[in-house]
JSON list of C-alpha atoms in Angstrom, two decimals:
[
{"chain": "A", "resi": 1, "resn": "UNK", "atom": "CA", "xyz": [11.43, -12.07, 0.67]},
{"chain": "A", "resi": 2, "resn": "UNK", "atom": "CA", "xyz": [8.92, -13.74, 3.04]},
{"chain": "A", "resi": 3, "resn": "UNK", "atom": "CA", "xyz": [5.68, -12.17, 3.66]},
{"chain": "A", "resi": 4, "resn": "UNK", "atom": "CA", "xyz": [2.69, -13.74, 5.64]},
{"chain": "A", "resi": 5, "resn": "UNK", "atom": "CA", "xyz": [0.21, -12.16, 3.13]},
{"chain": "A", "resi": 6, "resn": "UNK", "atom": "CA", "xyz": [-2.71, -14.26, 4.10]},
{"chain": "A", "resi": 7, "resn": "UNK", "atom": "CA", "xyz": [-2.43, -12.48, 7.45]},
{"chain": "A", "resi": 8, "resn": "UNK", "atom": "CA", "xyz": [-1.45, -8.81, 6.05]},
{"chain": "A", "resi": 9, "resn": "UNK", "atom": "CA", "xyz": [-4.38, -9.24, 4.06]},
{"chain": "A", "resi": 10, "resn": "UNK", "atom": "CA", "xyz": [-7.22, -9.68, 6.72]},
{"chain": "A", "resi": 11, "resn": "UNK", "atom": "CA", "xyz": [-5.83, -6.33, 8.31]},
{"chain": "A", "resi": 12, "resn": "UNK", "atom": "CA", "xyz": [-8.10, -3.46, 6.81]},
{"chain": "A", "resi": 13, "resn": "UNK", "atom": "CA", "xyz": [-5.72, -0.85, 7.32]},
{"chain": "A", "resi": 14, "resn": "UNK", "atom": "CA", "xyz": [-3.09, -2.56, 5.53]},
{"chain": "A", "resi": 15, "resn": "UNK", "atom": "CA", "xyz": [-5.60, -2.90, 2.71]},
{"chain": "A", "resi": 16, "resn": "UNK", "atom": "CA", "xyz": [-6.11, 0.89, 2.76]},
{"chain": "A", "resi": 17, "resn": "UNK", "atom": "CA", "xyz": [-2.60, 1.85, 3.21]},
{"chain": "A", "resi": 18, "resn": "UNK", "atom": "CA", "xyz": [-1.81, -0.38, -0.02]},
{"chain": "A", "resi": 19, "resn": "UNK", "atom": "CA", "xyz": [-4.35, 1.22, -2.07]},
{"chain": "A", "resi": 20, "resn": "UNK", "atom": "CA", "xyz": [-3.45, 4.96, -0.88]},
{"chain": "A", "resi": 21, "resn": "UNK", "atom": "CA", "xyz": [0.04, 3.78, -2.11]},
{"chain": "A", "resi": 22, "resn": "UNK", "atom": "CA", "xyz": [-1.40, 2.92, -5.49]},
{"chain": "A", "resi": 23, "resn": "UNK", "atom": "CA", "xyz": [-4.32, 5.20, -6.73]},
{"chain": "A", "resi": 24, "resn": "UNK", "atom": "CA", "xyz": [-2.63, 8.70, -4.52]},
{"chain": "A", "resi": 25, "resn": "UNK", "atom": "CA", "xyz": [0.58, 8.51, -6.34]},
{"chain": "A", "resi": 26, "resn": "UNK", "atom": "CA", "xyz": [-1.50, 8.18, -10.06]},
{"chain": "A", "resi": 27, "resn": "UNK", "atom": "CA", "xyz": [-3.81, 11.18, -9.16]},
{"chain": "A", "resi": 28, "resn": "UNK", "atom": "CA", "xyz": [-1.06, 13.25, -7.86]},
{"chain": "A", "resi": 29, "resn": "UNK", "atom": "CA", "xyz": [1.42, 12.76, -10.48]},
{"chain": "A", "resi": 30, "resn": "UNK", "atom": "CA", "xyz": [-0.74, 13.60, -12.76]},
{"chain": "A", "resi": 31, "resn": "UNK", "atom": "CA", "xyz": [-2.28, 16.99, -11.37]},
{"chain": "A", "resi": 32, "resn": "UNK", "atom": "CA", "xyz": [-5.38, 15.76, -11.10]},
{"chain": "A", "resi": 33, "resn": "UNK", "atom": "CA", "xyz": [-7.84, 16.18, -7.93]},
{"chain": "A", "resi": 34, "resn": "UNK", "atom": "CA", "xyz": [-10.53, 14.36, -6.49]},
{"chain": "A", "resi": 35, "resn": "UNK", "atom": "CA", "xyz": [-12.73, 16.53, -7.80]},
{"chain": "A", "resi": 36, "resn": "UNK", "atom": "CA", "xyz": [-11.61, 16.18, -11.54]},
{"chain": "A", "resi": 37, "resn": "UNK", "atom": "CA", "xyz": [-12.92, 12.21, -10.79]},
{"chain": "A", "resi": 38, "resn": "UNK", "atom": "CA", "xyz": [-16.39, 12.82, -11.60]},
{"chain": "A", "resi": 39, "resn": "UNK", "atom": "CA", "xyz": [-16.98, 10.18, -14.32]},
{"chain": "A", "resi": 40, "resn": "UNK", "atom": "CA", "xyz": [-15.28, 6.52, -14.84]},
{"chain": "A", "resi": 41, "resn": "UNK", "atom": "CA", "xyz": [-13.99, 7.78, -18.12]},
{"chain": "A", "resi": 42, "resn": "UNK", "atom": "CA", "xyz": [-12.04, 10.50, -15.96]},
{"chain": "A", "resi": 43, "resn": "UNK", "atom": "CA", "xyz": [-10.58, 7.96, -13.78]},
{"chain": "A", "resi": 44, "resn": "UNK", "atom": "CA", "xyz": [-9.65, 5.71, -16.26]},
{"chain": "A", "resi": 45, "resn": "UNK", "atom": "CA", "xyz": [-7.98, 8.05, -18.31]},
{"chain": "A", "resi": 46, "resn": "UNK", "atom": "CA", "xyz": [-5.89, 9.67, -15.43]},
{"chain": "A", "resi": 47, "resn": "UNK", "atom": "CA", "xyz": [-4.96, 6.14, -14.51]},
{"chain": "A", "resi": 48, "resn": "UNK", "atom": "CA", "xyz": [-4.33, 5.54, -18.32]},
{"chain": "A", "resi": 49, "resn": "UNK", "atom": "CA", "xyz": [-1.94, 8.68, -18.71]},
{"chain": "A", "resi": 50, "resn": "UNK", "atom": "CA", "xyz": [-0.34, 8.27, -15.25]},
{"chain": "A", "resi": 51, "resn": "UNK", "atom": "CA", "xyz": [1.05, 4.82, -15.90]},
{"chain": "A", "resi": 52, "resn": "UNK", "atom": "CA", "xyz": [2.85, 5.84, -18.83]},
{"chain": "A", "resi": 53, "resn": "UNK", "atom": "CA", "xyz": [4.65, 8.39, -16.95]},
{"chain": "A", "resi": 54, "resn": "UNK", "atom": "CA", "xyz": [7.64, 6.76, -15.16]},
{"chain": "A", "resi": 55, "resn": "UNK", "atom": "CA", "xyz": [7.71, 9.11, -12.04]},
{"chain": "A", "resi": 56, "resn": "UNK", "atom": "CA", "xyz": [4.19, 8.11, -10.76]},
{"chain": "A", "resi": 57, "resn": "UNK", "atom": "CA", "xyz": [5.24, 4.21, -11.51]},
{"chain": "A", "resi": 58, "resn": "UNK", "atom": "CA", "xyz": [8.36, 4.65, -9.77]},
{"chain": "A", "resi": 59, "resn": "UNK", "atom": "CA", "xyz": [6.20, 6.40, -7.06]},
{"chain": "A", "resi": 60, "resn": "UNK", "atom": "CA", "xyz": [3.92, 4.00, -6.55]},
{"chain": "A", "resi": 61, "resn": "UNK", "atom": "CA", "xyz": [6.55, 1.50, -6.59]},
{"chain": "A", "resi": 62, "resn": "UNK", "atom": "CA", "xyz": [8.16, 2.68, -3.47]},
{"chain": "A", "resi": 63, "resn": "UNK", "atom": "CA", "xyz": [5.10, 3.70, -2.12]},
{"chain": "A", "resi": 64, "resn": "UNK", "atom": "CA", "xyz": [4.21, -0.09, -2.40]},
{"chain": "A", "resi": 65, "resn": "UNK", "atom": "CA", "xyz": [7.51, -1.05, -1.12]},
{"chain": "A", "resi": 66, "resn": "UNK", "atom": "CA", "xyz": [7.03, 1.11, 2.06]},
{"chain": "A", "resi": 67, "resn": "UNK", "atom": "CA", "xyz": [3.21, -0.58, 2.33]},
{"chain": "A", "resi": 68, "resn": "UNK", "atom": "CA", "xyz": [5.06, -3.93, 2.32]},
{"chain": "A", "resi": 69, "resn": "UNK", "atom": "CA", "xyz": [8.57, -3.67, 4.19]},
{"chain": "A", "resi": 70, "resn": "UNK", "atom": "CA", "xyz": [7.89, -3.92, 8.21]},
{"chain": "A", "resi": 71, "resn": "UNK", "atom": "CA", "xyz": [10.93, -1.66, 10.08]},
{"chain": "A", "resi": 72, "resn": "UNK", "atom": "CA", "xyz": [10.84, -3.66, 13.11]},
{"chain": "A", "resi": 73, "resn": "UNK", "atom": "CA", "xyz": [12.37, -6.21, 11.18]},
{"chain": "A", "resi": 74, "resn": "UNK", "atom": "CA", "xyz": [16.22, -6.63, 9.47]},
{"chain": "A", "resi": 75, "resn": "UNK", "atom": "CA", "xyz": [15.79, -7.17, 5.92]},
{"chain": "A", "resi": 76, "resn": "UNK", "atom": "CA", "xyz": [12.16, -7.27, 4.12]},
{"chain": "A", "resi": 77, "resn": "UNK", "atom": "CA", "xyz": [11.29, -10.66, 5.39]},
{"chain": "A", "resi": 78, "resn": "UNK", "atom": "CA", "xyz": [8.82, -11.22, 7.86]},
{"chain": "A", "resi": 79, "resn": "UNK", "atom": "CA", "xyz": [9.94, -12.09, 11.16]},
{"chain": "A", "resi": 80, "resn": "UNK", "atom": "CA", "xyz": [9.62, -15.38, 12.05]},
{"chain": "A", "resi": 81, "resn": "UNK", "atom": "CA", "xyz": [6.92, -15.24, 14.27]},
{"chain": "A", "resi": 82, "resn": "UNK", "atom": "CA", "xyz": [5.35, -12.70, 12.13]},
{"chain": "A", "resi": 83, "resn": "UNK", "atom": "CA", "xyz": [5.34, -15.55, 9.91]},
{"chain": "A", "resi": 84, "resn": "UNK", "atom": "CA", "xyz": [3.93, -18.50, 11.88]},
{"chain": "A", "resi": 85, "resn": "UNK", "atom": "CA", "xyz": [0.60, -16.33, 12.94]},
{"chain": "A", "resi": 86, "resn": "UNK", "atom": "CA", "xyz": [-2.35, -17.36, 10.81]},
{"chain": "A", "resi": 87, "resn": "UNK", "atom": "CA", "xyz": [-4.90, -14.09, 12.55]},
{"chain": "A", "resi": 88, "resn": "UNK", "atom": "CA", "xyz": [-4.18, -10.95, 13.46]},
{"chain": "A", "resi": 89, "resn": "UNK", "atom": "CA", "xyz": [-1.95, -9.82, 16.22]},
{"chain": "A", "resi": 90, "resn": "UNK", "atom": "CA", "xyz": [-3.74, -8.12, 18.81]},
{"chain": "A", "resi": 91, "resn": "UNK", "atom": "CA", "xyz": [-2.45, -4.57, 20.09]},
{"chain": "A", "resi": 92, "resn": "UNK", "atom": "CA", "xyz": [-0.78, -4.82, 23.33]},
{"chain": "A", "resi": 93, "resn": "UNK", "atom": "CA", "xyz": [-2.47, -2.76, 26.11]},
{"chain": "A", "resi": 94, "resn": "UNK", "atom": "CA", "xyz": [0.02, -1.29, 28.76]},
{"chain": "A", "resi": 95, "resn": "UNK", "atom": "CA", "xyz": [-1.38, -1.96, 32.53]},
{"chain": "A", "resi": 96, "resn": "UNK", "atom": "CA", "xyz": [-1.58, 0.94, 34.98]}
]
């Protein structure tokens, strides 16, 4: 598996999407809300509980997995000019 990480991780949103697919899948699987995460002590014992539960770490898992794998591509590699870039991509703009 090749993945141009050093470029994934200057993109903010891939940041964000990675940590949804961690910390969403702990609360959640544990019945916990937002609102119950008042305190670090709350947090930490959600967290605490939910990663002895198999079900949230196989959820995360493949929430991670999903983060990671591009579908533009065969495989979960990179594609090879994916893996050449060293900054961002920009978004391509159609013209009128």
């Amino acid at each position: 598996m090749q993945i141009n990480w050093k470029v994934r991780f200057k993109n903010p949103v891939f940041i964000a999407q990675l940590a949804c697919a961690v910390v969403m899948p702990l609360i959640v699987g544990m019945g916990a809300e937002w609102a119950d995460m008042t305190t670090w002590a709350a947090l930490g014992s959600t967290i605490a509980a939910a990663l002895g539960n198999p079900v949230v770490v196989v959820s995360m898992l493949t929430s991670v997995w999903a983060c990671i794998t591009d579908p533009t591509t065969s495989g979960i590699s990179d594609s090879k000019s994916a893996l050449e870039r060293t900054e961002l991509k920009g978004n391509y703009k159609k013209e009128a």
